[in-house]
Coordinates of C-alpha atoms in Angstrom, one line a residue:
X475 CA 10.1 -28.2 15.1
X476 CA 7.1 -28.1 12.8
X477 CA 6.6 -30.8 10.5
X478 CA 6.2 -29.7 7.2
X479 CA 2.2 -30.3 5.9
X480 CA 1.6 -33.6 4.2
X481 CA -0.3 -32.8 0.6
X482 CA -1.9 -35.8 1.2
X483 CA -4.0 -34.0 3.9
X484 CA -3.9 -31.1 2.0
X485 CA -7.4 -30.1 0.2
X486 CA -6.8 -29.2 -3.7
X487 CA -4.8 -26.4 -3.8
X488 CA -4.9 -23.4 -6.8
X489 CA -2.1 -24.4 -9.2
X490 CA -0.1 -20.9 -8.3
X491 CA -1.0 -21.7 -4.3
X492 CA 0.6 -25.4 -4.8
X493 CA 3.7 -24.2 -6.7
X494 CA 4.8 -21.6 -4.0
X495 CA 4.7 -24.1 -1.5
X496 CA 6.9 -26.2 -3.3
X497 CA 3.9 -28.7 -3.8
X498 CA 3.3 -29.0 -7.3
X499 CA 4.8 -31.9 -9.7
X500 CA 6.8 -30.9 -12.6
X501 CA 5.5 -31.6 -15.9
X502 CA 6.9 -35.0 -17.3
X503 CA 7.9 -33.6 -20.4
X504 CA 9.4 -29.9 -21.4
X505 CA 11.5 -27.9 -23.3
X506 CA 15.1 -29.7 -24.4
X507 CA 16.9 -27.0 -22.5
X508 CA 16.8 -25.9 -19.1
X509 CA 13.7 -24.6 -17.8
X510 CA 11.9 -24.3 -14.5
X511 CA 9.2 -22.8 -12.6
X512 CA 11.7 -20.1 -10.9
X513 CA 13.8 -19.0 -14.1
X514 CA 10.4 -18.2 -15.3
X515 CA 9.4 -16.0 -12.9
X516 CA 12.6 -14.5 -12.3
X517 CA 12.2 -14.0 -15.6
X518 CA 8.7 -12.4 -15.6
X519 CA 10.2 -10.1 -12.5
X520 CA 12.8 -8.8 -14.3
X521 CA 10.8 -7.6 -16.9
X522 CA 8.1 -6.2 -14.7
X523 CA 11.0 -4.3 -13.3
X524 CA 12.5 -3.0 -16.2
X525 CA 9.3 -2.2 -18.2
X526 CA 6.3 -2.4 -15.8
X527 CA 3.4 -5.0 -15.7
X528 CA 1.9 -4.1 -19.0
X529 CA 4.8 -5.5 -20.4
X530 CA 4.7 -8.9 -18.6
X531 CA 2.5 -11.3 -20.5
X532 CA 3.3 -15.1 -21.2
X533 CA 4.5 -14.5 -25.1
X534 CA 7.1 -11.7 -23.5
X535 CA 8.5 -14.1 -21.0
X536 CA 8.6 -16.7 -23.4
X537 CA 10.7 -14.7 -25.8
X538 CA 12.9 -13.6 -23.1
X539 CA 14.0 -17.4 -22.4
X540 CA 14.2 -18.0 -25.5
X541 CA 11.2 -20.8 -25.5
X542 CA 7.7 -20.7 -27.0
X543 CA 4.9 -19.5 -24.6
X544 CA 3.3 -23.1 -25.1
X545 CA 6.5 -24.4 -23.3
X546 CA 5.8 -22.1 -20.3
X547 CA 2.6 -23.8 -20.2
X548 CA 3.5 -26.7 -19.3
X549 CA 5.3 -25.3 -16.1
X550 CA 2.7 -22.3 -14.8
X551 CA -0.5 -22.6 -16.5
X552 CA -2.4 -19.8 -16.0
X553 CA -1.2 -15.8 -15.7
X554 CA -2.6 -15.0 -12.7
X555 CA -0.2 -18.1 -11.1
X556 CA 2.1 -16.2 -12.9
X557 CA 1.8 -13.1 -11.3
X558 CA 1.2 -14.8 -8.0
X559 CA 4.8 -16.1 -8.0
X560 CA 6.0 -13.1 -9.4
X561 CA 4.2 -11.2 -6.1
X562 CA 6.2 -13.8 -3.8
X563 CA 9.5 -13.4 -5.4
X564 CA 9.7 -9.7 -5.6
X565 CA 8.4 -9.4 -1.7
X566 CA 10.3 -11.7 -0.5
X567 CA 10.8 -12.6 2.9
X568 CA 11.1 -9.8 5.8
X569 CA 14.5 -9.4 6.7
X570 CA 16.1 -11.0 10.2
X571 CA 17.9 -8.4 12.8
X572 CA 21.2 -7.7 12.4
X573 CA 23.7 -9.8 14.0
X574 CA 24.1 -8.6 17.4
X575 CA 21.6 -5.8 17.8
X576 CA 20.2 -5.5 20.9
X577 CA 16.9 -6.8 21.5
X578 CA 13.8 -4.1 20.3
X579 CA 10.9 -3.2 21.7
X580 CA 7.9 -4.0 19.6
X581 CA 7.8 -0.1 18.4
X582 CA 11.5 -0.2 16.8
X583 CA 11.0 -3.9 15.3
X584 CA 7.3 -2.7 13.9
X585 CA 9.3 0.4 12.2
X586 CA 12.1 -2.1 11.0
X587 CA 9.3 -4.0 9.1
X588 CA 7.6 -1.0 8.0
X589 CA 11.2 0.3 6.3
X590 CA 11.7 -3.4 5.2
X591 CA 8.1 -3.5 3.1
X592 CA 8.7 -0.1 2.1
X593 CA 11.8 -1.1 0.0
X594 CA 10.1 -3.8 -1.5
X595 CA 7.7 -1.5 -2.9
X596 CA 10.3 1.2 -4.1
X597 CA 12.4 -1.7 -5.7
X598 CA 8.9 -3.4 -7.6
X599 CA 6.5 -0.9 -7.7
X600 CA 4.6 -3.0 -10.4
X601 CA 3.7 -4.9 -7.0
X602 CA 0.8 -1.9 -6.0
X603 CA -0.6 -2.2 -9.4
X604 CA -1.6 -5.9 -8.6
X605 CA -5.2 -6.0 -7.8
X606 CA -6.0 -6.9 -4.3
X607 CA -8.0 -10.0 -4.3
X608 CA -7.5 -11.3 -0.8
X609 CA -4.5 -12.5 1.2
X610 CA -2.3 -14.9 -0.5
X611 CA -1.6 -17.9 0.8
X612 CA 2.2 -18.0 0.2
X613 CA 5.3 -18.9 2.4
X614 CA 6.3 -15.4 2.1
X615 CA 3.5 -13.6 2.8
X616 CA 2.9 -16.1 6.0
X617 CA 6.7 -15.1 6.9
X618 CA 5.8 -11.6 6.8
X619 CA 2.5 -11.9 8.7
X620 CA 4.5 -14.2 11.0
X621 CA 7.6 -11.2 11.9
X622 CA 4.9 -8.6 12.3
X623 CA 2.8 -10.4 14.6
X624 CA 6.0 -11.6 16.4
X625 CA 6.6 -7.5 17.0
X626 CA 3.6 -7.6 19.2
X627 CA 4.3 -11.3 20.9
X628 CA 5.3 -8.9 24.4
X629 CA 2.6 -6.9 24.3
X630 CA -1.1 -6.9 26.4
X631 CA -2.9 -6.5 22.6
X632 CA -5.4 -9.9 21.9
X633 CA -5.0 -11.4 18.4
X634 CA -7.4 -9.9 16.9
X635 CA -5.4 -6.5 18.0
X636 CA -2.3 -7.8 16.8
X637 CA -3.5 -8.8 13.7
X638 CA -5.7 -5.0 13.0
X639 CA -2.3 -3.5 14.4
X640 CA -0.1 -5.4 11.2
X641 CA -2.9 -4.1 8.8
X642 CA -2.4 -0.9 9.8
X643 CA 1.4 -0.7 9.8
X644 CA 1.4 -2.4 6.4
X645 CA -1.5 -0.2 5.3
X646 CA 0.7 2.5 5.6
X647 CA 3.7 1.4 3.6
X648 CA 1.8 0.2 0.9
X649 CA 0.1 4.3 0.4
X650 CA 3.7 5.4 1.0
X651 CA 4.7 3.5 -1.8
X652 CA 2.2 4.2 -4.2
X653 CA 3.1 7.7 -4.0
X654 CA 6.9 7.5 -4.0
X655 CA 5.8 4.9 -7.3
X656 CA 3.9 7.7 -9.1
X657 CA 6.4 10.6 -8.9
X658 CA 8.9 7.9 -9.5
X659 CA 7.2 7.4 -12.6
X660 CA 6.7 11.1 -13.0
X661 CA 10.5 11.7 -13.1
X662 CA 11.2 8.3 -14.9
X663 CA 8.6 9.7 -18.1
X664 CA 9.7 13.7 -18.1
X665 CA 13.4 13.2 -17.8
X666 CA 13.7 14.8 -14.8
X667 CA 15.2 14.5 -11.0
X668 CA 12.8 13.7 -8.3
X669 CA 13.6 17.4 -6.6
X670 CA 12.8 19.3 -10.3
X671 CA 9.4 16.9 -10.1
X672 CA 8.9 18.3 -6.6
X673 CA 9.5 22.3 -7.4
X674 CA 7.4 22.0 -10.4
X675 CA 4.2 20.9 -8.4
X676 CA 5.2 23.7 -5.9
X677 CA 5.4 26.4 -8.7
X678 CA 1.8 25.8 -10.2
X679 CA 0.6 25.5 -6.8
X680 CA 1.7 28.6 -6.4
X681 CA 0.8 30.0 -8.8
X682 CA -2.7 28.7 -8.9
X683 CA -3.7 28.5 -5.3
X684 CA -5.4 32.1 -4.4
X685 CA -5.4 33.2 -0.7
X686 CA -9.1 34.6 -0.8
X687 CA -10.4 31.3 -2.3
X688 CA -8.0 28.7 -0.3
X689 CA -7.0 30.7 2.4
X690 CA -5.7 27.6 4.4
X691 CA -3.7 26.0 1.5
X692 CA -1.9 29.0 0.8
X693 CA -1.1 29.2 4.5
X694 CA 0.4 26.0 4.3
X695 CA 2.2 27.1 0.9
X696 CA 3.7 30.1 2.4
X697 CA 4.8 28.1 5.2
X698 CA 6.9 25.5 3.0
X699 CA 4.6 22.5 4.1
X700 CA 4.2 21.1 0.7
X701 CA 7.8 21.9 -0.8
X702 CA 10.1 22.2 2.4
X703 CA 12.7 19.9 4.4
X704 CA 9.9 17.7 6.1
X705 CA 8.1 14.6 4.6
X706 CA 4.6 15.2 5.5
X707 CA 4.4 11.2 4.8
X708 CA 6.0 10.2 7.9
X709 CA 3.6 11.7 9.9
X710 CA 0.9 8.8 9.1
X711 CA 3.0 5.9 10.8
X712 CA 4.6 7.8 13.3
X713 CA 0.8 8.6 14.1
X714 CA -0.2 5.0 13.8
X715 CA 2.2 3.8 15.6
X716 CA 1.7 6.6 18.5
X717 CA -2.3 5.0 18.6
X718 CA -0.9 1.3 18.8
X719 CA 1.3 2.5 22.0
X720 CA -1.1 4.5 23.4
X721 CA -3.7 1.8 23.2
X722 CA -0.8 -0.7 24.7
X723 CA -0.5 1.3 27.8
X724 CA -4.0 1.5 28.5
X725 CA -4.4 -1.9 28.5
X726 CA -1.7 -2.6 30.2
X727 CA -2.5 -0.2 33.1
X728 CA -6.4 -1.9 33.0
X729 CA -7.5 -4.0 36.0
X730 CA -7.3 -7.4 35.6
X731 CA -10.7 -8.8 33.8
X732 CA -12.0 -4.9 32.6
X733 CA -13.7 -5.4 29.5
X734 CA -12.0 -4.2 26.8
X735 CA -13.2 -1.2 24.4
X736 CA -15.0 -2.1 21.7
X737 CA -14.1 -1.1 18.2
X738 CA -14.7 2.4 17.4
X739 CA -15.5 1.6 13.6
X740 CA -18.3 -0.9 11.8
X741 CA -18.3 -1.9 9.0
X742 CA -22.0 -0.2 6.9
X743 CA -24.3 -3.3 6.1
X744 CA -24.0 -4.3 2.3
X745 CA -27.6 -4.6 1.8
X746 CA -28.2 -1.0 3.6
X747 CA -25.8 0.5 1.3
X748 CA -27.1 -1.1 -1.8
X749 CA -30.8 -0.2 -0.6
X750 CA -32.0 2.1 -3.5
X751 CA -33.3 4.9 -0.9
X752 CA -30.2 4.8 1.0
X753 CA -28.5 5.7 -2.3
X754 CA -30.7 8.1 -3.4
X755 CA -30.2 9.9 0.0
X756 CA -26.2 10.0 -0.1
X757 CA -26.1 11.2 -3.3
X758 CA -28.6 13.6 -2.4
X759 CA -26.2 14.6 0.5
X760 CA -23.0 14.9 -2.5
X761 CA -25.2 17.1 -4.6
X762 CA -26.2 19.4 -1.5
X763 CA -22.4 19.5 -0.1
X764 CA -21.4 20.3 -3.9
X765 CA -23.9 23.2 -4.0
X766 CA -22.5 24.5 -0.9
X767 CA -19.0 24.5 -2.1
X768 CA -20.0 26.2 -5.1
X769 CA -22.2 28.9 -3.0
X770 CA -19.4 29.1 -0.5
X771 CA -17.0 29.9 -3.8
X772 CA -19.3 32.8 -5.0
X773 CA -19.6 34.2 -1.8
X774 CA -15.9 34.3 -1.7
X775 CA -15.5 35.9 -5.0
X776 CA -18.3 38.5 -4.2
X777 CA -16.6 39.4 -1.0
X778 CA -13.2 40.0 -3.1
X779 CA -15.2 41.9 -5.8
X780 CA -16.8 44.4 -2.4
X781 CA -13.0 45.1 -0.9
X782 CA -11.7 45.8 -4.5
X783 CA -14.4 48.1 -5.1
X784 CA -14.0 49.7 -1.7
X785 CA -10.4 50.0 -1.8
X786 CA -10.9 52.0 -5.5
X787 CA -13.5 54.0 -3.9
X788 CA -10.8 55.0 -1.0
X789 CA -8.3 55.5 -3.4
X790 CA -10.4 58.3 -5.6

């Protein structure tokens, strides 16, 4: 069993770190009434949920207790500890298997997580409007790491594979959320169902998306990929999730002491990027790529403007 850390070894940790750990003191003297760090944030969470982020600010929690922001001082001092807490209450911790399932493989228990994280984003999506300033060091994000990692525990993948596979996995349910969020929102603000959000965007498309100019998208139109029975966004972890098995079985049918294949992608140098020539070039490359589009466009509409004029010509 592991012995819980002594915060007398502990370097000095951000308030916000300190209080999700459970390693903060309380303040000596508060508010007459009841108040604590967690009705505070359960607090701040519920009103994130009900009117979004915007609304959450210190004075609105505050008046929601019925306290004076000053007394909320006293327990979480800053707003971005606020919000910190607020991020490890609404997330959570990943759920455990249910009681008596069979044991998974680690491709079912990675798609349990993803399904799990999902629902945390569909049930707070103020949570992807939370800027992304590193990893926080919370007891829930650590159980969440923890359960992901502990998918791939059976498999030939390193650490470092295990921990690029997790990225990837929870990569994917945060951009799934962001998108159910916004035509969440979309319905939420116009008053109407998710389906009468859906068919609208499919009328102007229609309406608006010419064969002779974007001959592939109205392919795809006229097919029903945009407005059918499918959800085009479960192909993206399905796919991942076909790379991390694929990748699996290689390794695992590898000899023993084969080097491994190097990562595909590297990271571009910061200081290359930022070199002024470098700029000058890729944006040199965006203007001609622009100009092509646009010449690619005309050549389009000419070619229209021909048949037109050669159909008329037939016709008299």
């Amino acid at each position: 069993m592991t012995e819980e850390p002594d915060p007398a070894d502990l370097p000095d940790l951000p308030r916000g770190i300190a209080l999700a750990w459970g390693m903060a003191a309380s303040p000596q003297r508060g508010p007459k009434r009841e108040m604590s760090v967690e009705r505070i944030v359960e607090a701040a969470v519920a009103l994130a949920d009900g009117e979004g982020l915007g609304a959450v600010s210190m004075a609105a929690v505050a008046k929601t207790l019925g306290f004076t922001p000053m007394s909320l001082y006293r327990y979480v001092t800053a707003k971005d500890d606020l919000l910190l807490l607020m991020q490890e209450e609404a997330s959570g911790l990943p759920p455990l298997p249910e009681s008596g399932a069979a044991v998974r493989g680690w491709r079912e228990e990675a798609e349990r997580l993803y399904r799990a994280h999902l629902d945390v984003y569909l049930r707070h999506p103020w949570l992807l409007s939370l800027p992304i300033s590193g990893t926080p060091v919370t007891p829930g994000t650590a159980a969440w790491m923890d359960a992901y990692l502990a998918a791939f525990a059976e498999t030939p993948l390193d650490q470092d594979e295990r921990m690029g596979a997790m990225l990837a996995i929870m990569g994917q349910s945060r951009w799934f959320g962001t998108v159910a969020a916004g035509y969440a929102e979309a319905a939420r603000s116009s008053g109407l169902t998710l389906e009468e959000v859906g068919a609208q965007e499919a009328a102007l498309f229609r309406a608006l998306i010419d064969a002779d100019a974007y001959p592939h998208t109205r392919a795809a139109l006229d097919e029903g990929a945009i407005d059918g029975d499918k959800d085009p966004m479960v192909f993206g972890i399905e796919r991942v999730l076909d790379g991390i098995a694929t990748h699996i079985e290689r390794l695992a049918a590898a000899r023993p002491g084969e080097p491994r294949t190097p990562p595909v992608f590297v990271p571009e140098d910061p200081a290359l990027a930022a070199d002024k020539r470098v700029r000058a070039a890729a944006k040199g490359v965006r203007e001609a790529e622009k100009a092509l589009r646009a010449a690619q466009k005309n050549e389009r509409q000419v070619r229209k403007d021909a048949a037109e004029r050669i159909a008329r010509s037939a016709a008299v």
